[in-house]
Each structure stands twice: as C-alpha cells, then as structure tokens.
PDB file of C-alpha atoms in Angstrom:
ATOM      1  CA  LEU A1337      59.936 -69.018  56.632  1.00 94.00           C
ATOM      2  CA  LEU A1338      58.657 -65.726  55.279  1.00 95.00           C
ATOM      3  CA  TYR A1339      57.684 -64.460  51.825  1.00 96.00           C
ATOM      4  CA  GLU A1340      57.163 -60.766  51.050  1.00 96.00           C
ATOM      5  CA  ARG A1341      55.904 -61.199  47.468  1.00 95.00           C
ATOM      6  CA  HIS A1342      54.281 -63.916  45.402  1.00 96.00           C
ATOM      7  CA  GLY A1343      56.330 -65.983  42.961  1.00 95.00           C
ATOM      8  CA  ASP A1344      58.500 -69.080  42.677  1.00 94.00           C
ATOM      9  CA  PRO A1345      58.657 -70.493  46.243  1.00 94.00           C
ATOM     10  CA  ALA A1346      62.349 -71.418  45.978  1.00 91.00           C
ATOM     11  CA  ALA A1347      63.084 -67.768  45.094  1.00 93.00           C
ATOM     12  CA  VAL A1348      60.715 -65.764  47.338  1.00 95.00           C
ATOM     13  CA  VAL A1349      60.699 -67.770  50.596  1.00 96.00           C
ATOM     14  CA  GLN A1350      63.402 -66.608  53.069  1.00 95.00           C
ATOM     15  CA  LEU A1351      64.497 -67.869  56.477  1.00 95.00           C
ATOM     16  CA  LYS A1352      64.309 -64.858  58.833  1.00 94.00           C
ATOM     17  CA  ASP A1353      64.847 -64.352  62.574  1.00 94.00           C
ATOM     18  CA  LEU A1354      61.920 -62.525  64.175  1.00 92.00           C
ATOM     19  CA  GLU A1355      61.054 -61.524  67.757  1.00 92.00           C
ATOM     20  CA  VAL A1356      58.414 -63.731  69.408  1.00 92.00           C
ATOM     21  CA  PRO A1357      55.447 -61.403  70.150  1.00 92.00           C
ATOM     22  CA  LYS A1358      54.315 -60.771  73.739  1.00 94.00           C
ATOM     23  CA  LEU A1359      51.816 -63.276  75.160  1.00 95.00           C
ATOM     24  CA  GLY A1360      48.324 -61.735  75.462  1.00 94.00           C
ATOM     25  CA  ASP A1361      45.630 -62.958  77.890  1.00 95.00           C
ATOM     26  CA  CYS A1362      43.897 -65.102  75.225  1.00 95.00           C
ATOM     27  CA  ASN A1363      47.085 -66.211  73.468  1.00 96.00           C
ATOM     28  CA  VAL A1364      49.057 -69.435  73.364  1.00 97.00           C
ATOM     29  CA  HIS A1365      52.847 -69.624  72.898  1.00 97.00           C
ATOM     30  CA  VAL A1366      53.603 -72.661  70.732  1.00 97.00           C
ATOM     31  CA  LYS A1367      56.876 -74.383  69.848  1.00 97.00           C
ATOM     32  CA  MET A1368      56.313 -75.882  66.390  1.00 97.00           C
ATOM     33  CA  LEU A1369      57.527 -79.471  65.997  1.00 98.00           C
ATOM     34  CA  ALA A1370      56.906 -80.406  62.344  1.00 98.00           C
ATOM     35  CA  ALA A1371      55.046 -79.005  59.327  1.00 97.00           C
ATOM     36  CA  PRO A1372      54.507 -80.458  55.846  1.00 96.00           C
ATOM     37  CA  ILE A1373      54.740 -78.741  52.453  1.00 95.00           C
ATOM     38  CA  ASN A1374      51.386 -79.232  50.689  1.00 92.00           C
ATOM     39  CA  PRO A1375      50.345 -78.253  47.126  1.00 88.00           C
ATOM     40  CA  ALA A1376      48.052 -75.534  48.558  1.00 90.00           C
ATOM     41  CA  ASP A1377      51.022 -73.983  50.430  1.00 94.00           C
ATOM     42  CA  ILE A1378      52.954 -73.764  47.152  1.00 94.00           C
ATOM     43  CA  ASN A1379      49.937 -72.254  45.322  1.00 93.00           C
ATOM     44  CA  MET A1380      49.493 -69.634  48.081  1.00 95.00           C
ATOM     45  CA  ILE A1381      53.142 -68.562  47.742  1.00 96.00           C
ATOM     46  CA  GLN A1382      52.765 -68.446  43.946  1.00 96.00           C
ATOM     47  CA  GLY A1383      49.684 -66.243  44.435  1.00 95.00           C
ATOM     48  CA  THR A1384      47.358 -68.611  42.526  1.00 92.00           C
ATOM     49  CA  TYR A1385      45.264 -69.982  45.438  1.00 91.00           C
ATOM     50  CA  PRO A1386      41.748 -68.645  46.180  1.00 88.00           C
ATOM     51  CA  LEU A1387      42.856 -67.882  49.741  1.00 87.00           C
ATOM     52  CA  LEU A1388      45.945 -65.671  50.169  1.00 92.00           C
ATOM     53  CA  SER A1389      47.524 -64.460  53.414  1.00 92.00           C
ATOM     54  CA  PRO A1390      48.302 -60.718  53.672  1.00 93.00           C
ATOM     55  CA  LEU A1391      51.997 -60.098  52.852  1.00 94.00           C
ATOM     56  CA  PRO A1392      54.543 -60.490  54.336  1.00 94.00           C
ATOM     57  CA  ALA A1393      53.341 -63.978  55.289  1.00 96.00           C
ATOM     58  CA  VAL A1394      54.725 -67.076  56.970  1.00 96.00           C
ATOM     59  CA  GLY A1395      54.271 -70.168  54.791  1.00 96.00           C
ATOM     60  CA  GLY A1396      52.493 -73.375  55.810  1.00 96.00           C
ATOM     61  CA  ASN A1397      48.874 -74.197  56.647  1.00 95.00           C
ATOM     62  CA  GLU A1398      49.411 -77.428  58.520  1.00 95.00           C
ATOM     63  CA  GLY A1399      51.660 -78.791  61.259  1.00 97.00           C
ATOM     64  CA  VAL A1400      51.849 -79.700  64.930  1.00 98.00           C
ATOM     65  CA  GLY A1401      53.282 -77.785  67.866  1.00 98.00           C
ATOM     66  CA  GLU A1402      53.681 -78.117  71.622  1.00 98.00           C
ATOM     67  CA  VAL A1403      52.206 -75.506  73.968  1.00 98.00           C
ATOM     68  CA  LEU A1404      54.941 -73.736  75.978  1.00 97.00           C
ATOM     69  CA  GLU A1405      52.839 -71.129  77.800  1.00 96.00           C
ATOM     70  CA  VAL A1406      49.241 -69.864  77.862  1.00 96.00           C
ATOM     71  CA  GLY A1407      47.698 -66.462  78.585  1.00 95.00           C
ATOM     72  CA  ARG A1408      45.703 -66.129  81.815  1.00 95.00           C
ATOM     73  CA  ARG A1409      42.298 -66.354  80.082  1.00 96.00           C
ATOM     74  CA  VAL A1410      43.125 -69.529  78.160  1.00 96.00           C
ATOM     75  CA  THR A1411      41.118 -72.435  79.580  1.00 93.00           C
ATOM     76  CA  ALA A1412      41.199 -75.294  77.040  1.00 93.00           C
ATOM     77  CA  LEU A1413      44.993 -75.611  76.684  1.00 96.00           C
ATOM     78  CA  LYS A1414      47.960 -76.010  79.040  1.00 96.00           C
ATOM     79  CA  PRO A1415      51.750 -76.298  78.634  1.00 97.00           C
ATOM     80  CA  GLY A1416      52.744 -79.685  77.171  1.00 97.00           C
ATOM     81  CA  ASP A1417      49.567 -80.053  75.068  1.00 97.00           C
ATOM     82  CA  TRP A1418      49.925 -80.714  71.346  1.00 98.00           C
ATOM     83  CA  VAL A1419      48.035 -78.430  68.967  1.00 97.00           C
ATOM     84  CA  ILE A1420      47.323 -78.211  65.228  1.00 97.00           C
ATOM     85  CA  PRO A1421      45.804 -75.296  63.229  1.00 95.00           C
ATOM     86  CA  ALA A1422      42.013 -74.973  63.494  1.00 92.00           C
ATOM     87  CA  ASP A1423      41.966 -73.273  60.084  1.00 89.00           C
ATOM     88  CA  ALA A1424      44.092 -72.454  57.036  1.00 87.00           C
ATOM     89  CA  GLY A1425      46.510 -69.519  56.984  1.00 89.00           C
ATOM     90  CA  LEU A1426      48.192 -70.035  60.382  1.00 93.00           C
ATOM     91  CA  GLY A1427      51.746 -69.931  58.977  1.00 95.00           C
ATOM     92  CA  THR A1428      53.208 -73.130  60.424  1.00 97.00           C
ATOM     93  CA  TRP A1429      56.703 -72.951  58.911  1.00 97.00           C
ATOM     94  CA  ARG A1430      58.301 -71.379  61.979  1.00 97.00           C
ATOM     95  CA  THR A1431      60.048 -72.585  65.119  1.00 97.00           C
ATOM     96  CA  GLN A1432      57.754 -70.681  67.542  1.00 96.00           C
ATOM     97  CA  GLY A1433      54.612 -68.615  67.375  1.00 96.00           C
ATOM     98  CA  VAL A1434      52.036 -66.848  69.537  1.00 97.00           C
ATOM     99  CA  PHE A1435      48.461 -67.526  68.394  1.00 97.00           C
ATOM    100  CA  PRO A1436      44.930 -66.749  69.632  1.00 96.00           C
ATOM    101  CA  GLU A1437      43.517 -69.798  71.453  1.00 95.00           C
ATOM    102  CA  GLU A1438      40.626 -70.217  68.962  1.00 92.00           C
ATOM    103  CA  MET A1439      43.084 -70.737  66.093  1.00 94.00           C
ATOM    104  CA  LEU A1440      44.340 -73.995  67.624  1.00 95.00           C
ATOM    105  CA  LEU A1441      42.897 -77.480  68.090  1.00 94.00           C
ATOM    106  CA  LYS A1442      44.211 -79.829  70.771  1.00 95.00           C
ATOM    107  CA  VAL A1443      45.267 -83.310  69.609  1.00 96.00           C
ATOM    108  CA  PRO A1444      46.517 -86.307  71.620  1.00 96.00           C
ATOM    109  CA  SER A1445      50.255 -86.033  72.304  1.00 95.00           C
ATOM    110  CA  ASP A1446      50.672 -89.821  72.164  1.00 95.00           C
ATOM    111  CA  ILE A1447      50.161 -90.115  68.388  1.00 96.00           C
ATOM    112  CA  PRO A1448      53.239 -90.131  66.103  1.00 96.00           C
ATOM    113  CA  VAL A1449      54.472 -86.603  65.408  1.00 96.00           C
ATOM    114  CA  LEU A1450      54.266 -87.071  61.609  1.00 96.00           C
ATOM    115  CA  CYS A1451      50.613 -88.205  61.912  1.00 96.00           C
ATOM    116  CA  ALA A1452      49.794 -85.095  63.954  1.00 97.00           C
ATOM    117  CA  ALA A1453      51.716 -82.807  61.564  1.00 97.00           C
ATOM    118  CA  THR A1454      49.726 -84.087  58.565  1.00 96.00           C
ATOM    119  CA  LEU A1455      46.326 -84.444  60.264  1.00 96.00           C
ATOM    120  CA  SER A1456      44.432 -81.226  59.598  1.00 93.00           C
ATOM    121  CA  VAL A1457      44.304 -81.175  55.772  1.00 93.00           C
ATOM    122  CA  ASN A1458      44.525 -84.514  53.927  1.00 94.00           C
ATOM    123  CA  PRO A1459      42.960 -86.984  56.406  1.00 96.00           C
ATOM    124  CA  CYS A1460      40.149 -84.479  57.110  1.00 96.00           C
ATOM    125  CA  THR A1461      39.501 -84.076  53.372  1.00 97.00           C
ATOM    126  CA  ALA A1462      39.489 -87.873  52.938  1.00 98.00           C
ATOM    127  CA  PHE A1463      37.134 -88.301  55.904  1.00 98.00           C
ATOM    128  CA  ARG A1464      34.636 -85.704  54.603  1.00 98.00           C
ATOM    129  CA  VAL A1465      34.561 -86.812  50.958  1.00 98.00           C
ATOM    130  CA  LEU A1466      33.907 -90.400  52.086  1.00 98.00           C
ATOM    131  CA  ALA A1467      31.201 -89.366  54.575  1.00 97.00           C
ATOM    132  CA  ASP A1468      29.328 -86.392  53.125  1.00 97.00           C
ATOM    133  CA  PHE A1469      28.248 -87.259  49.570  1.00 98.00           C
ATOM    134  CA  GLU A1470      27.070 -90.900  49.453  1.00 97.00           C
ATOM    135  CA  SER A1471      25.991 -93.159  52.333  1.00 96.00           C
ATOM    136  CA  LEU A1472      28.502 -95.920  51.785  1.00 96.00           C
ATOM    137  CA  LEU A1473      28.122 -99.300  53.473  1.00 96.00           C
ATOM    138  CA  PRO A1474      30.663-102.081  54.055  1.00 97.00           C
ATOM    139  CA  GLY A1475      31.164-103.868  50.730  1.00 96.00           C
ATOM    140  CA  ASP A1476      30.506-100.731  48.630  1.00 97.00           C
ATOM    141  CA  SER A1477      33.322 -99.383  46.485  1.00 97.00           C
ATOM    142  CA  VAL A1478      34.977 -96.035  45.712  1.00 98.00           C
ATOM    143  CA  ILE A1479      37.184 -95.085  42.750  1.00 98.00           C
ATOM    144  CA  GLN A1480      39.802 -92.331  43.086  1.00 98.00           C
ATOM    145  CA  ASN A1481      42.598 -90.833  40.987  1.00 95.00           C
ATOM    146  CA  ALA A1482      45.949 -89.550  42.334  1.00 93.00           C
ATOM    147  CA  ALA A1483      45.637 -92.434  44.777  1.00 95.00           C
ATOM    148  CA  ASN A1484      49.256 -91.954  45.911  1.00 92.00           C
ATOM    149  CA  SER A1485      48.599 -88.356  47.075  1.00 91.00           C
ATOM    150  CA  GLY A1486      48.236 -87.537  50.770  1.00 91.00           C
ATOM    151  CA  VAL A1487      44.432 -87.569  50.484  1.00 95.00           C
ATOM    152  CA  GLY A1488      44.540 -90.734  48.354  1.00 96.00           C
ATOM    153  CA  GLN A1489      46.581 -92.620  50.954  1.00 95.00           C
ATOM    154  CA  ALA A1490      44.182 -91.497  53.714  1.00 97.00           C
ATOM    155  CA  VAL A1491      41.106 -92.504  51.633  1.00 98.00           C
ATOM    156  CA  ILE A1492      42.531 -96.017  51.192  1.00 98.00           C
ATOM    157  CA  GLN A1493      43.048 -96.454  54.946  1.00 98.00           C
ATOM    158  CA  ILE A1494      39.815 -94.847  56.173  1.00 98.00           C
ATOM    159  CA  ALA A1495      37.791 -96.821  53.592  1.00 98.00           C
ATOM    160  CA  ARG A1496      39.584-100.045  54.582  1.00 98.00           C
ATOM    161  CA  ALA A1497      38.726 -99.474  58.257  1.00 97.00           C
ATOM    162  CA  SER A1498      35.036 -99.074  57.286  1.00 96.00           C
ATOM    163  CA  GLY A1499      34.948-102.147  55.019  1.00 97.00           C
ATOM    164  CA  ILE A1500      34.701-100.063  51.805  1.00 98.00           C
ATOM    165  CA  LYS A1501      36.613-101.287  48.738  1.00 97.00           C
ATOM    166  CA  THR A1502      38.896 -98.900  46.831  1.00 98.00           C
ATOM    167  CA  ILE A1503      39.862 -98.808  43.155  1.00 97.00           C
ATOM    168  CA  ASN A1504      42.938 -96.605  42.981  1.00 97.00           C
ATOM    169  CA  VAL A1505      44.091 -94.870  39.816  1.00 96.00           C
ATOM    170  CA  VAL A1506      47.713 -93.685  39.457  1.00 94.00           C
ATOM    171  CA  ARG A1507      49.778 -92.330  36.561  1.00 91.00           C
ATOM    172  CA  ASP A1508      52.083 -94.793  34.843  1.00 90.00           C
ATOM    173  CA  ARG A1509      55.695 -94.276  35.971  1.00 89.00           C
ATOM    174  CA  PRO A1510      59.092 -96.027  35.985  1.00 87.00           C
ATOM    175  CA  ASP A1511      58.727 -97.453  39.531  1.00 86.00           C
ATOM    176  CA  LEU A1512      55.066 -98.490  39.155  1.00 92.00           C
ATOM    177  CA  PRO A1513      55.385-101.978  40.777  1.00 93.00           C
ATOM    178  CA  LYS A1514      56.893-100.390  43.900  1.00 93.00           C
ATOM    179  CA  LEU A1515      54.054 -97.862  44.141  1.00 93.00           C
ATOM    180  CA  VAL A1516      51.390-100.561  43.606  1.00 95.00           C
ATOM    181  CA  GLU A1517      52.973-102.637  46.371  1.00 95.00           C
ATOM    182  CA  ARG A1518      52.972 -99.650  48.747  1.00 95.00           C
ATOM    183  CA  LEU A1519      49.309 -98.800  48.123  1.00 96.00           C
ATOM    184  CA  MET A1520      48.294-102.466  48.487  1.00 97.00           C
ATOM    185  CA  ALA A1521      50.160-102.549  51.825  1.00 96.00           C
ATOM    186  CA  LEU A1522      48.024 -99.571  52.967  1.00 96.00           C
ATOM    187  CA  GLY A1523      44.881-101.585  52.158  1.00 97.00           C
ATOM    188  CA  ALA A1524      44.103-100.741  48.511  1.00 97.00           C
ATOM    189  CA  ASP A1525      41.906-103.401  46.853  1.00 97.00           C
ATOM    190  CA  HIS A1526      42.874-102.545  43.256  1.00 96.00           C
ATOM    191  CA  VAL A1527      45.521-100.253  41.784  1.00 96.00           C
ATOM    192  CA  VAL A1528      45.241 -99.392  38.070  1.00 95.00           C
ATOM    193  CA  THR A1529      46.928 -96.880  35.769  1.00 94.00           C
ATOM    194  CA  GLU A1530      44.997 -94.161  33.915  1.00 91.00           C
ATOM    195  CA  GLU A1531      45.577 -96.113  30.660  1.00 91.00           C
ATOM    196  CA  MET A1532      43.976 -99.248  32.160  1.00 92.00           C
ATOM    197  CA  LEU A1533      40.702 -97.385  32.820  1.00 90.00           C
ATOM    198  CA  ARG A1534      39.888 -97.741  29.109  1.00 90.00           C
ATOM    199  CA  LYS A1535      40.811-101.422  28.849  1.00 91.00           C
ATOM    200  CA  PRO A1536      38.258-104.289  28.807  1.00 89.00           C
ATOM    201  CA  GLU A1537      40.107-105.866  31.784  1.00 88.00           C
ATOM    202  CA  MET A1538      38.411-103.270  34.030  1.00 91.00           C
ATOM    203  CA  LYS A1539      35.295-105.494  33.756  1.00 90.00           C
ATOM    204  CA  ASP A1540      37.159-108.216  35.653  1.00 92.00           C
ATOM    205  CA  ILE A1541      37.446-105.973  38.709  1.00 93.00           C
ATOM    206  CA  PHE A1542      33.657-105.623  38.856  1.00 93.00           C
ATOM    207  CA  LYS A1543      33.158-109.393  38.979  1.00 92.00           C
ATOM    208  CA  SER A1544      34.298-109.340  42.598  1.00 90.00           C
ATOM    209  CA  ILE A1545      33.192-105.878  43.780  1.00 93.00           C
ATOM    210  CA  PRO A1546      30.241-103.626  42.886  1.00 95.00           C
ATOM    211  CA  ARG A1547      30.720-100.625  40.608  1.00 96.00           C
ATOM    212  CA  PRO A1548      31.508 -97.531  42.671  1.00 97.00           C
ATOM    213  CA  ARG A1549      28.812 -95.098  43.788  1.00 96.00           C
ATOM    214  CA  LEU A1550      31.471 -92.496  44.562  1.00 98.00           C
ATOM    215  CA  ALA A1551      34.397 -91.195  42.487  1.00 98.00           C
ATOM    216  CA  LEU A1552      36.993 -88.864  44.007  1.00 98.00           C
ATOM    217  CA  ASN A1553      38.801 -86.570  41.588  1.00 97.00           C
ATOM    218  CA  CYS A1554      41.819 -84.382  42.243  1.00 94.00           C
ATOM    219  CA  VAL A1555      43.271 -84.431  38.737  1.00 93.00           C
ATOM    220  CA  GLY A1556      40.759 -83.245  36.095  1.00 91.00           C
ATOM    221  CA  GLY A1557      41.157 -83.701  32.342  1.00 90.00           C
ATOM    222  CA  LYS A1558      41.042 -87.114  30.679  1.00 88.00           C
ATOM    223  CA  SER A1559      41.637 -89.064  33.895  1.00 86.00           C
ATOM    224  CA  THR A1560      38.297 -87.815  35.215  1.00 91.00           C
ATOM    225  CA  THR A1561      36.291 -88.620  32.092  1.00 92.00           C
ATOM    226  CA  GLU A1562      37.661 -92.178  32.107  1.00 91.00           C
ATOM    227  CA  MET A1563      36.892 -92.620  35.802  1.00 93.00           C
ATOM    228  CA  LEU A1564      33.282 -91.502  35.288  1.00 93.00           C
ATOM    229  CA  ARG A1565      32.602 -94.410  32.892  1.00 92.00           C
ATOM    230  CA  HIS A1566      32.839 -96.832  35.787  1.00 95.00           C
ATOM    231  CA  LEU A1567      30.433 -95.058  38.174  1.00 95.00           C
ATOM    232  CA  GLN A1568      27.045 -96.608  38.949  1.00 95.00           C
ATOM    233  CA  PRO A1569      23.962 -94.764  37.660  1.00 97.00           C
ATOM    234  CA  LYS A1570      23.076 -91.913  40.070  1.00 97.00           C
ATOM    235  CA  GLY A1571      26.652 -92.068  41.362  1.00 97.00           C
ATOM    236  CA  THR A1572      28.518 -88.953  42.537  1.00 97.00           C
ATOM    237  CA  MET A1573      31.874 -87.606  41.519  1.00 97.00           C
ATOM    238  CA  VAL A1574      33.472 -85.199  44.005  1.00 98.00           C
ATOM    239  CA  THR A1575      36.279 -82.948  42.766  1.00 96.00           C
ATOM    240  CA  TYR A1576      38.649 -81.636  45.457  1.00 95.00           C
ATOM    241  CA  GLY A1577      41.725 -80.808  43.341  1.00 91.00           C
ATOM    242  CA  GLY A1578      42.873 -80.136  39.781  1.00 87.00           C
ATOM    243  CA  MET A1579      46.435 -81.333  39.443  1.00 85.00           C
ATOM    244  CA  ALA A1580      46.298 -81.650  35.624  1.00 85.00           C
ATOM    245  CA  LYS A1581      45.104 -77.989  35.432  1.00 85.00           C
ATOM    246  CA  GLN A1582      42.527 -79.140  32.863  1.00 91.00           C
ATOM    247  CA  PRO A1583      38.727 -78.895  33.025  1.00 92.00           C
ATOM    248  CA  VAL A1584      36.467 -81.797  33.932  1.00 92.00           C
ATOM    249  CA  MET A1585      34.883 -83.100  30.708  1.00 90.00           C
ATOM    250  CA  VAL A1586      31.668 -85.084  31.045  1.00 92.00           C
ATOM    251  CA  PRO A1587      29.791 -86.793  28.194  1.00 92.00           C
ATOM    252  CA  VAL A1588      26.184 -85.601  27.958  1.00 94.00           C
ATOM    253  CA  SER A1589      25.043 -89.241  28.080  1.00 94.00           C
ATOM    254  CA  ALA A1590      26.472 -89.583  31.610  1.00 94.00           C
ATOM    255  CA  PHE A1591      24.028 -86.896  32.746  1.00 94.00           C
ATOM    256  CA  ILE A1592      20.972 -87.975  30.725  1.00 96.00           C
ATOM    257  CA  PHE A1593      21.087 -91.757  30.891  1.00 96.00           C
ATOM    258  CA  ARG A1594      22.991 -92.289  34.143  1.00 95.00           C
ATOM    259  CA  ASP A1595      22.056 -89.172  36.140  1.00 97.00           C
ATOM    260  CA  ILE A1596      25.649 -88.779  37.364  1.00 96.00           C
ATOM    261  CA  ARG A1597      26.082 -86.019  39.981  1.00 96.00           C
ATOM    262  CA  LEU A1598      29.114 -83.740  40.025  1.00 97.00           C
ATOM    263  CA  ARG A1599      30.042 -82.029  43.285  1.00 97.00           C
ATOM    264  CA  GLY A1600      32.983 -80.067  44.623  1.00 97.00           C
ATOM    265  CA  PHE A1601      34.718 -80.013  48.002  1.00 97.00           C
ATOM    266  CA  TRP A1602      37.195 -77.631  49.670  1.00 95.00           C
ATOM    267  CA  MET A1603      38.257 -78.363  53.261  1.00 93.00           C
ATOM    268  CA  THR A1604      38.825 -74.652  53.999  1.00 91.00           C
ATOM    269  CA  GLN A1605      35.193 -73.902  53.069  1.00 94.00           C
ATOM    270  CA  TRP A1606      33.921 -76.825  55.177  1.00 95.00           C
ATOM    271  CA  ARG A1607      35.759 -75.402  58.181  1.00 93.00           C
ATOM    272  CA  LYS A1608      34.234 -71.948  57.555  1.00 91.00           C
ATOM    273  CA  ASP A1609      30.737 -73.471  57.269  1.00 94.00           C
ATOM    274  CA  HIS A1610      31.221 -75.409  60.527  1.00 93.00           C
ATOM    275  CA  ALA A1611      32.999 -72.692  62.523  1.00 88.00           C
ATOM    276  CA  ARG A1612      30.093 -72.604  64.984  1.00 89.00           C
ATOM    277  CA  ASP A1613      29.577 -76.358  64.949  1.00 90.00           C
ATOM    278  CA  GLN A1614      32.480 -77.564  67.075  1.00 87.00           C
ATOM    279  CA  GLU A1615      30.661 -80.872  67.590  1.00 92.00           C
ATOM    280  CA  SER A1616      31.191 -81.935  63.913  1.00 93.00           C
ATOM    281  CA  VAL A1617      34.849 -80.959  64.075  1.00 93.00           C
ATOM    282  CA  ALA A1618      35.370 -82.861  67.347  1.00 93.00           C
ATOM    283  CA  VAL A1619      33.630 -86.000  66.026  1.00 96.00           C
ATOM    284  CA  MET A1620      35.834 -85.998  62.913  1.00 96.00           C
ATOM    285  CA  MET A1621      39.107 -85.364  64.791  1.00 96.00           C
ATOM    286  CA  ASP A1622      38.204 -88.000  67.361  1.00 95.00           C
ATOM    287  CA  ALA A1623      37.434 -90.600  64.667  1.00 97.00           C
ATOM    288  CA  LEU A1624      40.739 -89.878  62.886  1.00 97.00           C
ATOM    289  CA  CYS A1625      42.808 -89.985  66.107  1.00 97.00           C
ATOM    290  CA  GLN A1626      41.191 -93.312  67.046  1.00 97.00           C
ATOM    291  CA  LEU A1627      42.181 -94.758  63.651  1.00 97.00           C
ATOM    292  CA  ILE A1628      45.750 -93.511  64.250  1.00 97.00           C
ATOM    293  CA  HIS A1629      45.795 -95.074  67.729  1.00 96.00           C
ATOM    294  CA  LYS A1630      44.657 -98.413  66.270  1.00 97.00           C
ATOM    295  CA  GLY A1631      47.352 -98.263  63.591  1.00 96.00           C
ATOM    296  CA  GLN A1632      44.680 -98.070  60.848  1.00 97.00           C
ATOM    297  CA  LEU A1633      45.734 -94.594  59.677  1.00 97.00           C
ATOM    298  CA  THR A1634      49.409 -93.725  59.217  1.00 96.00           C
ATOM    299  CA  ALA A1635      51.182 -90.577  58.031  1.00 94.00           C
ATOM    300  CA  PRO A1636      51.669 -90.404  54.260  1.00 91.00           C
ATOM    301  CA  ALA A1637      55.056 -91.423  52.851  1.00 87.00           C
ATOM    302  CA  CYS A1638      57.307 -88.608  54.121  1.00 91.00           C
ATOM    303  CA  THR A1639      60.797 -87.180  53.763  1.00 94.00           C
ATOM    304  CA  GLU A1640      61.901 -85.328  56.913  1.00 95.00           C
ATOM    305  CA  VAL A1641      63.919 -82.194  56.220  1.00 96.00           C
ATOM    306  CA  PRO A1642      65.657 -79.874  58.737  1.00 96.00           C
ATOM    307  CA  LEU A1643      64.349 -76.288  58.533  1.00 94.00           C
ATOM    308  CA  GLN A1644      67.603 -74.863  57.126  1.00 94.00           C
ATOM    309  CA  ASP A1645      67.290 -77.186  54.075  1.00 95.00           C
ATOM    310  CA  TYR A1646      63.883 -75.659  53.269  1.00 95.00           C
ATOM    311  CA  ARG A1647      64.895 -74.674  49.686  1.00 94.00           C
ATOM    312  CA  ALA A1648      65.652 -78.269  48.700  1.00 93.00           C
ATOM    313  CA  ALA A1649      62.367 -79.342  50.321  1.00 94.00           C
ATOM    314  CA  LEU A1650      60.375 -76.711  48.381  1.00 95.00           C
ATOM    315  CA  GLU A1651      61.987 -77.776  45.108  1.00 93.00           C
ATOM    316  CA  ALA A1652      61.418 -81.486  45.828  1.00 92.00           C
ATOM    317  CA  SER A1653      57.747 -80.874  46.611  1.00 91.00           C
ATOM    318  CA  MET A1654      57.191 -79.344  43.143  1.00 89.00           C
ATOM    319  CA  LYS A1655      58.716 -82.205  41.117  1.00 85.00           C
ATOM    320  CA  PRO A1656      56.354 -84.522  39.180  1.00 75.00           C
ATOM    321  CA  PHE A1657      55.715 -88.103  40.370  1.00 68.00           C
ATOM    322  CA  VAL A1658      56.703 -87.309  43.946  1.00 69.00           C
ATOM    323  CA  SER A1659      55.006 -89.789  46.260  1.00 68.00           C
ATOM    324  CA  SER A1660      56.801 -88.560  49.360  1.00 85.00           C
ATOM    325  CA  LYS A1661      55.592 -85.515  51.288  1.00 91.00           C
ATOM    326  CA  GLN A1662      58.326 -83.103  52.431  1.00 95.00           C
ATOM    327  CA  ILE A1663      58.065 -82.451  56.179  1.00 96.00           C
ATOM    328  CA  LEU A1664      59.989 -79.585  57.777  1.00 96.00           C
ATOM    329  CA  LEU A1665      61.368 -80.487  61.217  1.00 96.00           C
ATOM    330  CA  LEU A1666      61.218 -77.361  63.352  1.00 93.00           C
TER     331      LEU A1666
END
C-alpha cells in the first residue's frame, strides 16, 4: 500500500504491484502476515507526524512477517522465523519485502499472529511507561486515560500481571457498559468516565487502593487536568499521545504544593536512544512474549480486514469511539 503524497489516507493510499527487489548478502526476504493500522500510521500519511518516510512510501510501522529466504551473511535469522520491525518506518502494509537484517527483530512463532502483529508499538509503550518513570510495587496504583486504546489495554494487562492496580478513564459513549465489562475482563480494577473524575464518588475508590503515583496521558486537554487532581504528591504524569489535540493544562498549585512531575515519552525516540543497547530491547521483548505465552497479555480488540479492503479499514480506523484496531491480513 503506497502513497506518493501526503493527505487524506483514504484518498492518497493506493494498492500497487511492485517487483520484489533482489536479495543482497545482508538482506532478509519476508512474507508479511498481518499489520495493524495505528494512529501514528495515519498521521504519517497525513504528513503531520514528527517522523515522515521519504515519498513514495509504503504505509505501516508495525506488523509480523515470516522469513522466506536470507542473504548469505545473515546469521541471526533463518527461513520460517517470525520477525517484527526493529524500528518505525519499515512500511509493513505489503505482502512481501526485502529488508536489511538489522531492521528486523525475531519473535517466537508460537504466539498468536495478532499478538505478534501488534507487539512492537503499543505493548512496548505500555511496558516502558510503567517501568521507566516511577518504581511501582505490587499494590500501587496507576491512573490512565484512553484506557480502551491499544496502549491502554496493554497497560491494564501488564499492570495486572505485576500486581499494580489500574484506574481507567474512558469517554462516555452509547455502549459504555459493554466497554466497562471488556476492560474489567482484561483485569481493570476501576473504569470511570471523564465526567466522573470530578465527582465526589472518586474518593470511594481511594478507600480500597492508594492514590496513584503515576498518571498516563494520551489525550490532553481537560481530561488530563482532571486526572492530575488524583495523583499523589511528587507523582509523575507521562504524556505519550494527544488525541484531543489540546494542550496539557496544569494548575500552578499542582507544581508548588504537590511537586507533580510532567514527563513525555515517544517509543520511536526510546528505540533510537537504545539502538546500541540490544540488551534492554531483548529484556523487554522477552518479558512481553512471556506474558503472551502465559495468556496474561492478549492482542487488543481487533477487526481483521483482507488487504484489498484497505480503504474501508483506513476509514474505520479514523472514526471516533473505535475500540477495535483494524488489522490488515496480508
């Protein structure tokens, strides 16, 4: 799936037949199996993301493929192995590709294909924001907005596996009870709407669990300000997205009297910073794959779409209140 200019994804993305390039000595020929449509993919096609691929570009930053053939200098991979992108910008919305070996990470081929296809962005983001900003212990709590997003669903499950309680904020919507039920089934401790954050009933939640030391924000605007009220003094709020396209507003008192810390996180930057530290990457991927093996981390709610129906999938992924990730089957 190729785009030659930036703009509305449903208009600029085209399905094109291309020759598969020749296999070089350090290259790997991969048959792609499945690739999701993420918000960052859409923003890259629109031309609004901080990282843009040179045009013409193949869409998609995430997915899983099976190795068909390797160049004669490739040592870490062999035919039959499953691989995911080691970094953003790979262009995963294609049936086959030839990539340099260092652009791929091997993953176990006995995990569900949808888990592997959605492993390199959201679960990694969830893992890092839970691990890198506060030392959380079993019994501690975390509050997050957009709890039904891909990252939100992964945060709930990873926190649950570590004994950390989650307070999950979602927007009010027509099918709210169904969404609450789904998040509770994943292991959420509390699910509240943005409106409830202001209500006195929030105090009841903190009778049974401590106030959070960590808030995870991917919305911005009012949702964030309301979430901050519930943080412990010296707590940290990490922003990793801005779905409301509004700034983060913080009362001065939160800084002066509660010494709240505000931090930011971008998975792409983390990968750049750790490009030479393969140990950290391996530890993270190993921990996530073990959770998948134990059934403690599942793929987000997904809709599987054949490649030729890509337009419908692109349009569906841009609708509001979508709790199901569109996955292209390649």
